[in-house]
Tab-separated table of C-alpha atoms and ligand atoms in Angstrom:
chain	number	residue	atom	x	y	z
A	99	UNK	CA	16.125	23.477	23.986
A	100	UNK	CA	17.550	20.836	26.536
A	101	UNK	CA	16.496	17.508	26.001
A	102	UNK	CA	14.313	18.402	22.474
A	103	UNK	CA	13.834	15.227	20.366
A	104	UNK	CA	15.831	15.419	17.105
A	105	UNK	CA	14.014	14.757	13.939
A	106	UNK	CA	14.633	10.630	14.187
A	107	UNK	CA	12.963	10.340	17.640
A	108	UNK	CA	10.227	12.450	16.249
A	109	UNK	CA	9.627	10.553	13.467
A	110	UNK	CA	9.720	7.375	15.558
A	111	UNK	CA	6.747	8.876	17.927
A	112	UNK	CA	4.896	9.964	14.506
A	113	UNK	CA	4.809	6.702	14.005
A	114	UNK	CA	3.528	5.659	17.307
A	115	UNK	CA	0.844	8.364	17.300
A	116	UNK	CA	-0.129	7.758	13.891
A	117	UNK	CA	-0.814	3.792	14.965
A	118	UNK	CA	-2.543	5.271	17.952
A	119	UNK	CA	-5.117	7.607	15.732
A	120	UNK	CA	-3.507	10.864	17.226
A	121	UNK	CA	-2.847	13.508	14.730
A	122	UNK	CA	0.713	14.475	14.086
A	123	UNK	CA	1.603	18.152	12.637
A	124	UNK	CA	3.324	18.035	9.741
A	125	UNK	CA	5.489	21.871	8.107
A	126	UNK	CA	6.962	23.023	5.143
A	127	UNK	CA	7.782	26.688	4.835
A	128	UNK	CA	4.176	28.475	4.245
A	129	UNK	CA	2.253	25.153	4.562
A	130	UNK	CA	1.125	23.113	7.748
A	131	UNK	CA	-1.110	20.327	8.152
A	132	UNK	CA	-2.567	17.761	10.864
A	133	UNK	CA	-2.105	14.521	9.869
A	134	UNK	CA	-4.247	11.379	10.899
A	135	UNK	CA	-3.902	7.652	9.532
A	136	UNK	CA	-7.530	6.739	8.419
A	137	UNK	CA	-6.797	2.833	9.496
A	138	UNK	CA	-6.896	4.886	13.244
A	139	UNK	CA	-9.273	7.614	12.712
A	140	UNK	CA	-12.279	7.461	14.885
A	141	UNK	CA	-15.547	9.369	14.227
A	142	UNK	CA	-15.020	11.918	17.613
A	143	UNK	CA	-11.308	12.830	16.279
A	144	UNK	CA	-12.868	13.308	12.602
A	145	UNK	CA	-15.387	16.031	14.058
A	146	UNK	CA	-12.883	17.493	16.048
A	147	UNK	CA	-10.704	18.086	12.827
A	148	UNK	CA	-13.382	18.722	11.370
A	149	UNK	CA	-14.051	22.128	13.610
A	150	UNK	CA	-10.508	22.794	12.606
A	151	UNK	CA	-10.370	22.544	8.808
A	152	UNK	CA	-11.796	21.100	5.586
A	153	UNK	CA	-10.093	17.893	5.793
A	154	UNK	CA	-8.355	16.053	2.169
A	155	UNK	CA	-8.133	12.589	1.704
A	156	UNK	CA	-4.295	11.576	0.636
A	157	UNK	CA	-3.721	8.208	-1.232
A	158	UNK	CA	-1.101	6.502	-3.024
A	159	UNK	CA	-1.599	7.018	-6.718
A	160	UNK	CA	-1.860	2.540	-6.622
A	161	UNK	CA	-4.679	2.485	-4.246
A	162	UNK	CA	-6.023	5.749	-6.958
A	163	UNK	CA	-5.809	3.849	-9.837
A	164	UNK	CA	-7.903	1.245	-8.306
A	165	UNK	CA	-10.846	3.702	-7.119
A	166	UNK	CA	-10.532	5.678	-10.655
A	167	UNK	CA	-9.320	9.047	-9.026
A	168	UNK	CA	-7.215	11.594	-11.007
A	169	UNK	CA	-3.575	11.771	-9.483
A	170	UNK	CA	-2.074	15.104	-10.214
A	171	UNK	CA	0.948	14.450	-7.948
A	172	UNK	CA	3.071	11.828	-9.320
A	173	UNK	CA	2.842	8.923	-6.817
A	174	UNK	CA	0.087	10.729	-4.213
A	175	UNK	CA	-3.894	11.616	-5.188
A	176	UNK	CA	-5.646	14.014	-3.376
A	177	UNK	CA	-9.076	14.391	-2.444
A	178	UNK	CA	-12.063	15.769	-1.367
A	179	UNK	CA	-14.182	14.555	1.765
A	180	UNK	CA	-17.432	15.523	1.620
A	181	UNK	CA	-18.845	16.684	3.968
A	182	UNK	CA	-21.855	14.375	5.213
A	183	UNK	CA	-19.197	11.296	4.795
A	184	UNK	CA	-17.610	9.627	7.660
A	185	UNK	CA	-14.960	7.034	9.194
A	186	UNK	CA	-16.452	4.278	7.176
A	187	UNK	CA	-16.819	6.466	4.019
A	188	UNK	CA	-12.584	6.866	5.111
A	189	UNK	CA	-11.753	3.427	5.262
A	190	UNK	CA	-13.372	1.907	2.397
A	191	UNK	CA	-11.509	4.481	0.232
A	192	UNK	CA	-8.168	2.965	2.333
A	193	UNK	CA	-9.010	-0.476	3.012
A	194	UNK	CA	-9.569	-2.166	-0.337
A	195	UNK	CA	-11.898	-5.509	1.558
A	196	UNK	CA	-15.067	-4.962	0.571
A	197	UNK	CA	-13.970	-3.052	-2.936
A	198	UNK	CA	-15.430	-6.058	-4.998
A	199	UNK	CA	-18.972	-6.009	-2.883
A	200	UNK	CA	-19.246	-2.680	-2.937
A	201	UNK	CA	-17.129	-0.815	-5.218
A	202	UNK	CA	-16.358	2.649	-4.136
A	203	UNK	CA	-18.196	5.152	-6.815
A	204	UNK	CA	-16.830	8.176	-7.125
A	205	UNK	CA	-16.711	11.142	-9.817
A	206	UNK	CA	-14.454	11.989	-6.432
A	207	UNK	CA	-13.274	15.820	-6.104
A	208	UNK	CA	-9.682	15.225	-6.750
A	209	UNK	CA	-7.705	18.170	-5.774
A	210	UNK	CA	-5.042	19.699	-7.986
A	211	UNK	CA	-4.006	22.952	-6.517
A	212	UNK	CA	-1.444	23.425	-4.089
A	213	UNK	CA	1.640	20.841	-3.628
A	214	UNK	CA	1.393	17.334	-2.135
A	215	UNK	CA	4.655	17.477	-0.107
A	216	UNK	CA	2.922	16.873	3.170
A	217	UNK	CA	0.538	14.289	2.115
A	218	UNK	CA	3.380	12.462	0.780
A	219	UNK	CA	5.052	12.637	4.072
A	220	UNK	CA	1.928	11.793	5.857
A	221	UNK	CA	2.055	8.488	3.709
A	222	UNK	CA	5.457	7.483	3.821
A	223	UNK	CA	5.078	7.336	7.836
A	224	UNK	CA	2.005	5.650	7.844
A	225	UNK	CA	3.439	3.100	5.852
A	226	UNK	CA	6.975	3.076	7.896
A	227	UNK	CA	4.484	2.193	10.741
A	228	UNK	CA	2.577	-0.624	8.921
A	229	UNK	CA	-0.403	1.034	8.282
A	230	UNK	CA	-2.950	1.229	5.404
A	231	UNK	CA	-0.981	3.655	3.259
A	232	UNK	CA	-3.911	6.735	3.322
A	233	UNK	CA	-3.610	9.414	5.456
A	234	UNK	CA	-6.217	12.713	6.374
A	235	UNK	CA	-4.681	15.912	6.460
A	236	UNK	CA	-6.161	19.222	7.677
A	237	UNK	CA	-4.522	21.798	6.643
A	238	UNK	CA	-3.766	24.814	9.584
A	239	UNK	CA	-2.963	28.157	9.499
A	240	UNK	CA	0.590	28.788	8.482
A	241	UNK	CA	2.692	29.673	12.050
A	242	UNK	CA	-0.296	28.521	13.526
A	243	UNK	CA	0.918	24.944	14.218
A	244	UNK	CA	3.502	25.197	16.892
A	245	UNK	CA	1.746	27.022	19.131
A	246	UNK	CA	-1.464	26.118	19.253
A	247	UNK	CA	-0.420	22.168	18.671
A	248	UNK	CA	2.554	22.567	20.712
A	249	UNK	CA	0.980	19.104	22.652
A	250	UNK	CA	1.561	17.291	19.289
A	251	UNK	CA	4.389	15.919	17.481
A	252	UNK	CA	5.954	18.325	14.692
A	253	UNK	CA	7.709	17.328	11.885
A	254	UNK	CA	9.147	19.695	9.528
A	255	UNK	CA	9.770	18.162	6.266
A	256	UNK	CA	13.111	20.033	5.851
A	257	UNK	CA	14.578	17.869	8.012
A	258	UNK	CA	12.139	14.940	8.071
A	259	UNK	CA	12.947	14.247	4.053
A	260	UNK	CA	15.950	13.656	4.280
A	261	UNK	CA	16.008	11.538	7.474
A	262	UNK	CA	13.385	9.633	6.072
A	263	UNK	CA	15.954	8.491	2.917
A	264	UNK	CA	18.362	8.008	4.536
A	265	UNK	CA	19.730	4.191	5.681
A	266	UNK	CA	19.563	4.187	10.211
A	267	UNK	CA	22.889	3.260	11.302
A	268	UNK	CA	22.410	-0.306	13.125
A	269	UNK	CA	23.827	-1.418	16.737
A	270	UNK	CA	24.859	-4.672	17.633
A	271	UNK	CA	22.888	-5.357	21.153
A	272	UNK	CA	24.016	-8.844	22.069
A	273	UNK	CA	24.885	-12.245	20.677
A	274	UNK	CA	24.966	-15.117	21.718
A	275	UNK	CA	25.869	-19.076	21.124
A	276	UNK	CA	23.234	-20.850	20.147
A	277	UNK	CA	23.291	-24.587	18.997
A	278	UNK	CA	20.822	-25.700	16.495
A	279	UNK	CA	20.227	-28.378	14.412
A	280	UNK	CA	21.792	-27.070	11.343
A	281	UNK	CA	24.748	-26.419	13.432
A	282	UNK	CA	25.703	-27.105	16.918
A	283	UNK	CA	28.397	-23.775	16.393
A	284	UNK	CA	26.140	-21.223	15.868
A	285	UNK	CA	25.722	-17.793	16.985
A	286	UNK	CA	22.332	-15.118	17.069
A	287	UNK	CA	23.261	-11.544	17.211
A	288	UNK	CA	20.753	-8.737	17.501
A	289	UNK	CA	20.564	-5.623	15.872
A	290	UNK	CA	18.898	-2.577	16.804
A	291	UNK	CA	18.528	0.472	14.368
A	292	UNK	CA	18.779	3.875	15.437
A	293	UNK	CA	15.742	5.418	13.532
A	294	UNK	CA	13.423	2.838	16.204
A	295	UNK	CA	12.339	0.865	13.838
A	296	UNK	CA	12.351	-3.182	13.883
A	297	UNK	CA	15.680	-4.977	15.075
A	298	UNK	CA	16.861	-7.416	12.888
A	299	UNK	CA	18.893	-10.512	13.769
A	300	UNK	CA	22.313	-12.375	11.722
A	301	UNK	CA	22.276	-15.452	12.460
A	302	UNK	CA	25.987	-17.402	12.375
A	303	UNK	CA	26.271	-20.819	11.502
A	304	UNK	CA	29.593	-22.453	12.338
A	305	UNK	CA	32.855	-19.291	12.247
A	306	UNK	CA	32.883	-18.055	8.897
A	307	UNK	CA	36.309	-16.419	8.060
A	308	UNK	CA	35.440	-13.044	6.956
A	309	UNK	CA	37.933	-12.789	3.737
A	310	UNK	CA	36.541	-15.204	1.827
A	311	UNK	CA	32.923	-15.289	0.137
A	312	UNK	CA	30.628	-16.433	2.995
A	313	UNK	CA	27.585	-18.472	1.924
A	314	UNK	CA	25.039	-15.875	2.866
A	315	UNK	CA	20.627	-15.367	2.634
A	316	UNK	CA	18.768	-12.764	3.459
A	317	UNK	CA	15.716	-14.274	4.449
A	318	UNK	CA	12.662	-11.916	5.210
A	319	UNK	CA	10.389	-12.481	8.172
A	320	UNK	CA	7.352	-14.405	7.032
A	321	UNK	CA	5.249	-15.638	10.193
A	322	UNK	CA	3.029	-17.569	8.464
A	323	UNK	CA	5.538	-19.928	6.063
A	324	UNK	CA	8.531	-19.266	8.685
A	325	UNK	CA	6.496	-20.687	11.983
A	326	UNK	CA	2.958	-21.693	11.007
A	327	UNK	CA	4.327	-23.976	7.849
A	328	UNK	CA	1.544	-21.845	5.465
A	329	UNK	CA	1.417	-23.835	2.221
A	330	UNK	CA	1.020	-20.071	0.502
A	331	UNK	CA	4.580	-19.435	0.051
A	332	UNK	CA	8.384	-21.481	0.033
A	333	UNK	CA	9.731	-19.437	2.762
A	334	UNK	CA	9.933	-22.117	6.119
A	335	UNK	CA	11.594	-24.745	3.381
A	336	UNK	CA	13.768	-21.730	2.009
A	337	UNK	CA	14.573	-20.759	5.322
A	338	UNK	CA	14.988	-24.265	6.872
A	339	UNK	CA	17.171	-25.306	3.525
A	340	UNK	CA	19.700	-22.162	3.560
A	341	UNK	CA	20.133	-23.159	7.625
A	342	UNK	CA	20.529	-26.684	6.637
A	343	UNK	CA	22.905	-25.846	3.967
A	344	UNK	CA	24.930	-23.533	5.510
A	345	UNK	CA	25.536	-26.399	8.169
A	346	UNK	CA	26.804	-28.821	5.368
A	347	UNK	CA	29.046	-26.510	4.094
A	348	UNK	CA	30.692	-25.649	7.265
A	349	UNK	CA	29.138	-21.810	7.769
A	350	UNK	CA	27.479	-18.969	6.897
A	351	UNK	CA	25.284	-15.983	7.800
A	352	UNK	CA	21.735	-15.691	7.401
A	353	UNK	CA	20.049	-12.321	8.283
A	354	UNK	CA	16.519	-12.838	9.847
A	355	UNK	CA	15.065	-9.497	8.656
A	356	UNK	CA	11.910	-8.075	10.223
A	357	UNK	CA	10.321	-7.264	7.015
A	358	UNK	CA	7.581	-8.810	7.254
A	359	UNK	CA	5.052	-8.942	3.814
A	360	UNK	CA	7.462	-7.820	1.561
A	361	UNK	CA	7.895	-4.881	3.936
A	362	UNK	CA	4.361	-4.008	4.910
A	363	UNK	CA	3.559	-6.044	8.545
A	364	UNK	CA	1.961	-8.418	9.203
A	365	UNK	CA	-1.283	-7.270	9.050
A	366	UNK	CA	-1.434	-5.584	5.817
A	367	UNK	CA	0.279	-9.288	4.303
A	368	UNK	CA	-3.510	-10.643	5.891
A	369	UNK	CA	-5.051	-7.635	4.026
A	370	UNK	CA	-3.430	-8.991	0.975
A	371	UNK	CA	-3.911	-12.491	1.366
A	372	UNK	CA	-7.603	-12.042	1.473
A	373	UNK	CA	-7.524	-10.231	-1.083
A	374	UNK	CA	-5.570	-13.389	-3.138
A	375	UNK	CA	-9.111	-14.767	-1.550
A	376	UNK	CA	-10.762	-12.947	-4.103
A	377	UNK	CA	-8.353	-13.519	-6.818
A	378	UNK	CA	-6.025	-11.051	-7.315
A	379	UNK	CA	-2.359	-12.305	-7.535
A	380	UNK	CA	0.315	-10.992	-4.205
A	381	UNK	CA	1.555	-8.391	-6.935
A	382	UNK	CA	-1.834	-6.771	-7.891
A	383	UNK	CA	-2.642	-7.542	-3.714
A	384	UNK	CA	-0.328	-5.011	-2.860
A	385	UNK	CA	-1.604	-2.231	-5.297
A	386	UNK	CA	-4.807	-2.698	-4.586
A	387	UNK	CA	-3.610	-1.947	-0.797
A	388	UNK	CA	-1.939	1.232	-1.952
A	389	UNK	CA	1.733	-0.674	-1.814
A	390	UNK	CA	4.069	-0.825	-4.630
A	391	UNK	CA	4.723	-4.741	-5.153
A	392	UNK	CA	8.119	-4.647	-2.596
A	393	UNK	CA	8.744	-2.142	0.105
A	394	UNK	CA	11.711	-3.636	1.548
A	395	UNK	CA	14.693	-1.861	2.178
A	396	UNK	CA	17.485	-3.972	1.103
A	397	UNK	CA	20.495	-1.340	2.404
A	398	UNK	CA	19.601	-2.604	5.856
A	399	UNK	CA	20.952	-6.705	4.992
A	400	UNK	CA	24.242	-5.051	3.511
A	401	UNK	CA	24.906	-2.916	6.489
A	402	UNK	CA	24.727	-5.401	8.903
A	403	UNK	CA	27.016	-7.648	6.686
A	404	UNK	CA	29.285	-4.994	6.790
A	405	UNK	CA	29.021	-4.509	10.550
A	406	UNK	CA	29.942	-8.144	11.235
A	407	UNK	CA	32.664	-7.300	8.633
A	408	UNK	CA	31.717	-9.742	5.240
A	409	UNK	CA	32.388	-7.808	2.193
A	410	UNK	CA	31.840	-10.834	-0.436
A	411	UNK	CA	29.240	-13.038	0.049
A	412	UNK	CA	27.804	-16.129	-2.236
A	413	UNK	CA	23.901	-15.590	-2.180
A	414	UNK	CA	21.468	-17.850	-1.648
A	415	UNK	CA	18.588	-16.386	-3.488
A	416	UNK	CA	16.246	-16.329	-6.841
A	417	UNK	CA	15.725	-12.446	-6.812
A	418	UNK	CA	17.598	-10.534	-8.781
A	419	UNK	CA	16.950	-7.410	-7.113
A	420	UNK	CA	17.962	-8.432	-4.102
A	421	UNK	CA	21.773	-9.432	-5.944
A	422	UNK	CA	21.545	-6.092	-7.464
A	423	UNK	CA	20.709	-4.300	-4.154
A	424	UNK	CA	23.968	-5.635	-2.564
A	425	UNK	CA	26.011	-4.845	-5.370
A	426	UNK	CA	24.753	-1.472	-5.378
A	427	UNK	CA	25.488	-1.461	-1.263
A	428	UNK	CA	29.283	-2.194	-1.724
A	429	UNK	CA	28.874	-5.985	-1.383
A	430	UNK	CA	30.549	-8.194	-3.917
A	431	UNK	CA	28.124	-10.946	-5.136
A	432	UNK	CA	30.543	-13.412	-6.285
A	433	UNK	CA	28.075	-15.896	-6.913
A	434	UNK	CA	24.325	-17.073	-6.780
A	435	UNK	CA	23.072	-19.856	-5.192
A	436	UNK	CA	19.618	-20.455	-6.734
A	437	UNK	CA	16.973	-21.689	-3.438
A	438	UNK	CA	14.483	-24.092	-5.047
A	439	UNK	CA	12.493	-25.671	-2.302
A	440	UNK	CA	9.158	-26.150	-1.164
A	441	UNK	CA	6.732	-25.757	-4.066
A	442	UNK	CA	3.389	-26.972	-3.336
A	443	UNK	CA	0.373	-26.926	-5.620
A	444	UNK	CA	-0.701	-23.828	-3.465
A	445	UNK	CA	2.279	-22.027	-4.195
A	446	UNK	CA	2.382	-22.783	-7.138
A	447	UNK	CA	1.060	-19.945	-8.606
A	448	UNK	CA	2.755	-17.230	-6.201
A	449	UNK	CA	5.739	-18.207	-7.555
A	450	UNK	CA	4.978	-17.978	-11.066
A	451	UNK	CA	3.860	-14.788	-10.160
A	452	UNK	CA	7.114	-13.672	-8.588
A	453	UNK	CA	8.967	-15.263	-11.797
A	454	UNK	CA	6.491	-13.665	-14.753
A	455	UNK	CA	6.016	-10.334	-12.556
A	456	UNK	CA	8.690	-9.453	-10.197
A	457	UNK	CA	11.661	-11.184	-12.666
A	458	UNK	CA	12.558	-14.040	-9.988
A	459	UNK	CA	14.243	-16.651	-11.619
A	460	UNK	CA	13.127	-20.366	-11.526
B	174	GTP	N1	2.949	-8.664	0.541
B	174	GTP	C1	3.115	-9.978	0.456
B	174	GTP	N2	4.198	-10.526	1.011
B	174	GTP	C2	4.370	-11.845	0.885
B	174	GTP	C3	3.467	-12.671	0.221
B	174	GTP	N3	3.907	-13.954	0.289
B	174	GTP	C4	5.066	-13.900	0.972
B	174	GTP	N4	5.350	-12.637	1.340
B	174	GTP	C5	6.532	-12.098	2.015
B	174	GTP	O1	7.596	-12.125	1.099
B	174	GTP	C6	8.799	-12.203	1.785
B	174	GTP	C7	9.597	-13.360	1.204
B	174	GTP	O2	10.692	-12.838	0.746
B	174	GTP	P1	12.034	-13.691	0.449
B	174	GTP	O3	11.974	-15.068	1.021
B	174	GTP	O4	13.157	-12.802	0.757
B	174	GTP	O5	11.858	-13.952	-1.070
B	174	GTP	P2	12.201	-13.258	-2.353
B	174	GTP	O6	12.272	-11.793	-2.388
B	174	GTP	O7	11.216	-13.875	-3.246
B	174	GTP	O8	13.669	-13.749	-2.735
B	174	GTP	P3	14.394	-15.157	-2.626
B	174	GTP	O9	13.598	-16.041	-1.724
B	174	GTP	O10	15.717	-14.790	-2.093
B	174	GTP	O11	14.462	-15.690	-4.005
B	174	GTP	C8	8.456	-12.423	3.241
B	174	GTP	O12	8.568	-11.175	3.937
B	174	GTP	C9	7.001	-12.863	3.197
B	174	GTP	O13	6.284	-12.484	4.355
B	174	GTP	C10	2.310	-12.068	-0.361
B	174	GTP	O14	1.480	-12.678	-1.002
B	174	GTP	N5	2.191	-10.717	-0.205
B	175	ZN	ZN1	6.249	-16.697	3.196
């Protein structure tokens, strides 16, 4: 059909609709489903689904674990909704705020039969759209779905999996010079992936040849440490050293990636820090949210590397992962530049944290 969205613009209005509470269809072969992100779901679109099919509750086996369901899908739990149990009943089995005030009591009906393919779609969306990762799926007549929901975006999983694995090619936008006070030869560039998703920007400090080892960070978005100077976390005095650095040393390339929270948004990072509020350390934060402890994909630094055309790069950093990540990207790491700044007693902890949990070195 003329002018029919491919697969990557229909995951990129999934995601949009998802955010906006309106159900998306989701296919395999025999089975179909209408899927809804709870964090949107409002009580009139719950009785309308509700006319249409028994609706199932699909979590990330983290957020499970914490509510004491049975996961009989690997990574995804299903289950249950009864029936005289609404939006709020929803959320509190997404959002994990009020778990400690009111814990969530189950025996819940966790479902076993049939597969879990489209529920795990259903999450992986919501969470490429920064939602709570807990979706509601309705499950539809086979066939049935594109012509009676032909006013609603269809994904078919056949094409949707793999799309969904797979790295987006980026696109340069623009650049331009920009003087700062690390550098007065410096230059932003913008890059915009393909998939719709956040653009990302390199920033250039001074002309860095690009066969030789450029001094290089990848430095992920973190409003609250990057602009409001949050005592939480080291990342405005990481961010402000590798700039300052970089400077001193006569260039280098720092990627300013939009992955904000370890790759969850913004507001899910809030979720977690009030959670912290309540004790719970930013790894067991993120489980109790339904995340795994990082959701960043790190193939997105390496390809825009690439694109400005470094191949070897000596990285500022204290993660490990993120070393092996670019390795495993066809980047040579030739060496590591440990980051050590900006420990406060508030910190303090976090990074301990990242060191005893996530294997950050100190
Ligand atoms: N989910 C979550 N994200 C956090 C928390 N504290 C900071 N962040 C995010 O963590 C990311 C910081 O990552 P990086 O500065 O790349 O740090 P890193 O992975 O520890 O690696 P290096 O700094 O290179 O050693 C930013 O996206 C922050 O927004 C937290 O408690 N929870
Ligand atoms: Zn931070």
């Amino acid at each position: 059909m003329p002018l029919a969205p491919s697969i990557t613009e229909r995951l990129a209005r999934a995601r949009g609709d998802l955010r906006m509470g309106v159900p998306v269809v989701l296919c395999q072969g025999e089975e179909a489903a209408l899927a809804v992100a709870v964090e949107a779901l409002t009580e009139d679109r719950l009785a309308d689904l509700r006319c249409i099919g028994r609706p199932e509750l699909a979590l990330t086996s983290r957020r499970a674990e914490t509510l004491k369901a049975q996961v009989y899908d690997g990574d995804v739990a299903r289950l249950a909704v009864p029936d005289d149990l609404g939006v709020s009943w929803l959320r509190a089995m997404a959002d994990p705020a009020d778990d400690l005030r009111q814990p969530m009591k189950g025996p819940f009906l966790c479902l076993r039969d049939g597969g879990a393919a489209l529920h795990r779609a259903a999450i992986q969306i919501a969470k490429s759209a920064h939602l709570l990762p807990a979706a509601l799926l309705v499950p539809v007549p086979n066939g049935a779905e594109a012509a009676t929901f032909s006013n609603l975006t269809l994904i078919d999983l056949r094409e949707a999996t793999p799309a969904l694995a797979e790295a987006s090619a980026m696109h340069e936008i623009v650049s331009a010079r920009l003087p700062m006070v690390a550098s007065e030869v410096g230059r932003v560039h913008i890059f915009r992936p393909e998939n719709g998703a956040e653009e990302h920007y390199a920033i250039e400090i001074g002309q860095p040849p690009r066969d030789k080892p450029v001094l290089a960070r990848l430095h992920s978005a973190c409003f609250t440490g990057d602009v409001l100077g949050s005592l939480k976390c080291d990342c405005g005095p990481q961010l402000r050293a590798a700039l300052a650095q970089m400077g001193a040393d006569g260039g280098g390339i720092l990627l300013y990636l939009n992955q904000e929270g370890r790759g969850i948004g913004l507001a899910n990072k809030m979720r977690a820090y009030s959670l912290q509020d309540q004790g719970f350390d930013t790894v067991e934060a993120n489980h109790r949210l339904g995340f795994e402890d990082d959701e960043r994909d790190f193939r997105i630094g390496a390809s825009i590397l690439r694109r400005l055309g470094f191949s070897s790069v000596r990285l500022l950093t204290n993660n490990p992962r993120k070393i092996a990540m670019m390795e495993g990207q066809g980047i040579a790491v030739v060496e590591r530049v440990p980051l050590k700044v900006g420990e406060t007693p508030q910190n303090r902890a976090y990074l301990a944290t990242k060191a005893r949990k996530s294997g950050h070195l100190l």
